[in-house]
Amino acid sequence: MPARSMSLRSLSARSVPARSKITRAAPAALRAIARAARPAETRATRLLFVIVGFGVAAWAPLVPLVKARASLDDGTLGLLLLCLGIGSLATMPVAGALAGRFGTRPVLAVAVFVTGTALMVLSRAAGLPVLAAALTGLGIGLGLLDCLMNLQAV
């Protein structure tokens, strides 16, 4: 007996009942209404995305400068850059809990402050311990910002 080939479309059409046009349009309409009701929050969330983009864009051109100023070889620079990831990974799992306990706004304010301070230190520092601490701080700030801005955007 030959096997009948069924397309994915016919399978999904049979397994899921068809929804009306009203039901499909409702979530999009509700999202639009919710967005229009909170224009200040929408602007603030967009600003957070700009801040994170600026933070990463401000750090990237500093990498060759830091490498030359601190006389780092490639291996040491690689380990130093790992501090950014460590700070970010250590902070991301607790970002939601911090926002739940203290509120999103104060935690975001601290994250923006830490990110800005770390960038200022990175632009001036030459010692390896100071650079490691500043990169860890940058990772902490960017990790908090990344999680909380996405939490706020949803």
Short mmCIF file of C-alpha atoms in Angstrom, two decimals:
data_model
loop_
_atom_site.label_atom_id
_atom_site.label_comp_id
_atom_site.label_asym_id
_atom_site.label_seq_id
_atom_site.Cartn_x
_atom_site.Cartn_y
_atom_site.Cartn_z
CA MET A 1 0.00 0.00 0.00
CA PRO A 2 1.65 3.28 -1.07
CA ALA A 3 2.13 5.93 1.59
CA ARG A 4 0.21 9.11 1.03
CA SER A 5 2.38 12.18 1.12
CA MET A 6 0.82 15.08 2.93
CA SER A 7 2.11 18.58 2.87
CA LEU A 8 2.82 20.48 6.05
CA ARG A 9 0.06 22.91 5.20
CA SER A 10 -2.57 20.18 4.97
CA LEU A 11 -1.38 18.64 8.23
CA SER A 12 -1.55 21.92 10.11
CA ALA A 13 -4.91 22.76 8.60
CA ARG A 14 -6.35 19.49 9.83
CA SER A 15 -4.76 19.46 13.27
CA VAL A 16 -5.51 23.04 14.30
CA PRO A 17 -8.97 24.51 14.02
CA ALA A 18 -9.19 27.58 11.85
CA ARG A 19 -9.33 30.88 13.69
CA SER A 20 -11.53 33.70 12.61
CA LYS A 21 -10.14 36.98 11.31
CA ILE A 22 -11.21 38.70 14.53
CA THR A 23 -9.19 36.33 16.71
CA ARG A 24 -6.07 36.73 14.56
CA ALA A 25 -6.31 40.51 14.54
CA ALA A 26 -7.02 40.90 18.25
CA PRO A 27 -3.46 40.42 19.60
CA ALA A 28 -2.00 42.93 17.13
CA ALA A 29 -4.71 45.47 17.93
CA LEU A 30 -4.21 45.01 21.67
CA ARG A 31 -0.46 45.50 21.33
CA ALA A 32 -1.02 48.70 19.35
CA ILE A 33 -3.42 50.02 21.98
CA ALA A 34 -1.02 49.15 24.80
CA ARG A 35 1.85 50.84 22.96
CA ALA A 36 -0.18 53.99 22.34
CA ALA A 37 -1.22 54.14 25.98
CA ARG A 38 2.41 54.21 27.18
CA PRO A 39 4.41 56.52 24.89
CA ALA A 40 6.86 57.53 27.64
CA GLU A 41 7.71 53.91 28.42
CA THR A 42 8.15 53.16 24.74
CA ARG A 43 10.57 56.08 24.32
CA ALA A 44 12.46 55.05 27.46
CA THR A 45 12.83 51.49 26.21
CA ARG A 46 14.10 52.71 22.84
CA LEU A 47 16.57 54.96 24.63
CA LEU A 48 17.88 51.94 26.56
CA PHE A 49 18.56 50.14 23.28
CA VAL A 50 20.49 53.24 22.11
CA ILE A 51 22.50 53.32 25.36
CA VAL A 52 23.54 49.68 25.02
CA GLY A 53 24.46 50.20 21.37
CA PHE A 54 26.46 53.29 22.29
CA GLY A 55 28.23 51.40 25.10
CA VAL A 56 29.36 48.62 22.81
CA ALA A 57 30.22 51.06 20.01
CA ALA A 58 32.26 53.19 22.43
CA TRP A 59 34.23 50.19 23.71
CA ALA A 60 35.08 48.62 20.33
CA PRO A 61 37.46 51.37 19.09
CA LEU A 62 39.16 51.46 22.50
CA VAL A 63 40.42 47.87 22.19
CA PRO A 64 43.54 48.70 20.08
CA LEU A 65 44.24 51.74 22.25
CA VAL A 66 44.06 49.67 25.46
CA LYS A 67 46.22 46.96 23.92
CA ALA A 68 48.92 49.46 22.94
CA ARG A 69 48.77 51.52 26.15
CA ALA A 70 49.01 48.47 28.44
CA SER A 71 51.51 46.66 26.15
CA LEU A 72 49.36 43.54 26.01
CA ASP A 73 50.02 40.53 23.82
CA ASP A 74 47.16 38.76 22.05
CA GLY A 75 46.71 36.08 24.73
CA THR A 76 46.55 38.58 27.58
CA LEU A 77 44.13 40.76 25.65
CA GLY A 78 41.94 37.72 25.03
CA LEU A 79 41.87 36.90 28.74
CA LEU A 80 41.17 40.53 29.54
CA LEU A 81 38.24 40.57 27.11
CA LEU A 82 36.90 37.49 28.85
CA CYS A 83 36.25 39.71 31.89
CA LEU A 84 33.51 41.47 29.91
CA GLY A 85 31.72 38.19 29.30
CA ILE A 86 32.20 37.02 32.88
CA GLY A 87 30.66 40.20 34.26
CA SER A 88 27.76 39.98 31.85
CA LEU A 89 27.09 36.28 32.44
CA ALA A 90 27.28 36.70 36.21
CA THR A 91 24.71 39.49 36.17
CA MET A 92 22.14 38.30 33.63
CA PRO A 93 20.64 35.50 35.75
CA VAL A 94 19.97 37.85 38.67
CA ALA A 95 18.72 40.84 36.66
CA GLY A 96 15.08 39.81 36.86
CA ALA A 97 15.29 39.17 40.58
CA LEU A 98 16.87 42.59 41.16
CA ALA A 99 14.14 44.25 39.12
CA GLY A 100 11.49 42.35 41.06
CA ARG A 101 12.93 43.38 44.40
CA PHE A 102 13.98 46.99 43.78
CA GLY A 103 12.01 47.92 40.67
CA THR A 104 13.15 48.27 37.09
CA ARG A 105 13.91 51.99 37.15
CA PRO A 106 16.50 52.04 40.00
CA VAL A 107 18.28 48.96 38.67
CA LEU A 108 18.42 50.47 35.18
CA ALA A 109 19.79 53.73 36.62
CA VAL A 110 22.56 51.83 38.40
CA ALA A 111 23.32 49.83 35.25
CA VAL A 112 23.62 52.98 33.13
CA PHE A 113 25.89 54.56 35.76
CA VAL A 114 28.11 51.45 35.96
CA THR A 115 28.34 51.23 32.17
CA GLY A 116 29.31 54.91 31.82
CA THR A 117 31.82 54.75 34.66
CA ALA A 118 33.43 51.61 33.25
CA LEU A 119 33.78 53.25 29.83
CA MET A 120 35.44 56.30 31.37
CA VAL A 121 37.88 54.12 33.30
CA LEU A 122 38.64 52.04 30.19
CA SER A 123 39.52 55.16 28.23
CA ARG A 124 42.18 56.16 30.79
CA ALA A 125 43.47 52.99 32.50
CA ALA A 126 46.78 51.31 31.66
CA GLY A 127 47.21 48.74 34.41
CA LEU A 128 46.01 45.19 33.98
CA PRO A 129 44.06 44.94 37.28
CA VAL A 130 42.25 48.22 36.63
CA LEU A 131 41.42 47.15 33.08
CA ALA A 132 40.11 43.79 34.30
CA ALA A 133 37.92 45.47 36.91
CA ALA A 134 36.63 48.04 34.41
CA LEU A 135 35.82 45.38 31.81
CA THR A 136 34.03 43.30 34.43
CA GLY A 137 32.08 46.42 35.40
CA LEU A 138 31.23 47.08 31.76
CA GLY A 139 30.00 43.50 31.47
CA ILE A 140 27.89 43.90 34.60
CA GLY A 141 26.35 47.12 33.35
CA LEU A 142 25.67 45.86 29.84
CA GLY A 143 24.34 42.54 31.14
CA LEU A 144 21.87 44.28 33.43
CA LEU A 145 20.84 46.71 30.71
CA ASP A 146 20.41 43.98 28.14
CA CYS A 147 18.15 41.85 30.31
CA LEU A 148 16.10 44.67 31.79
CA MET A 149 15.53 46.57 28.56
CA ASN A 150 14.18 43.40 26.99
CA LEU A 151 12.09 42.74 30.09
CA GLN A 152 10.69 46.25 29.87
CA ALA A 153 10.10 45.99 26.12
CA VAL A 154 7.85 42.96 26.56
#
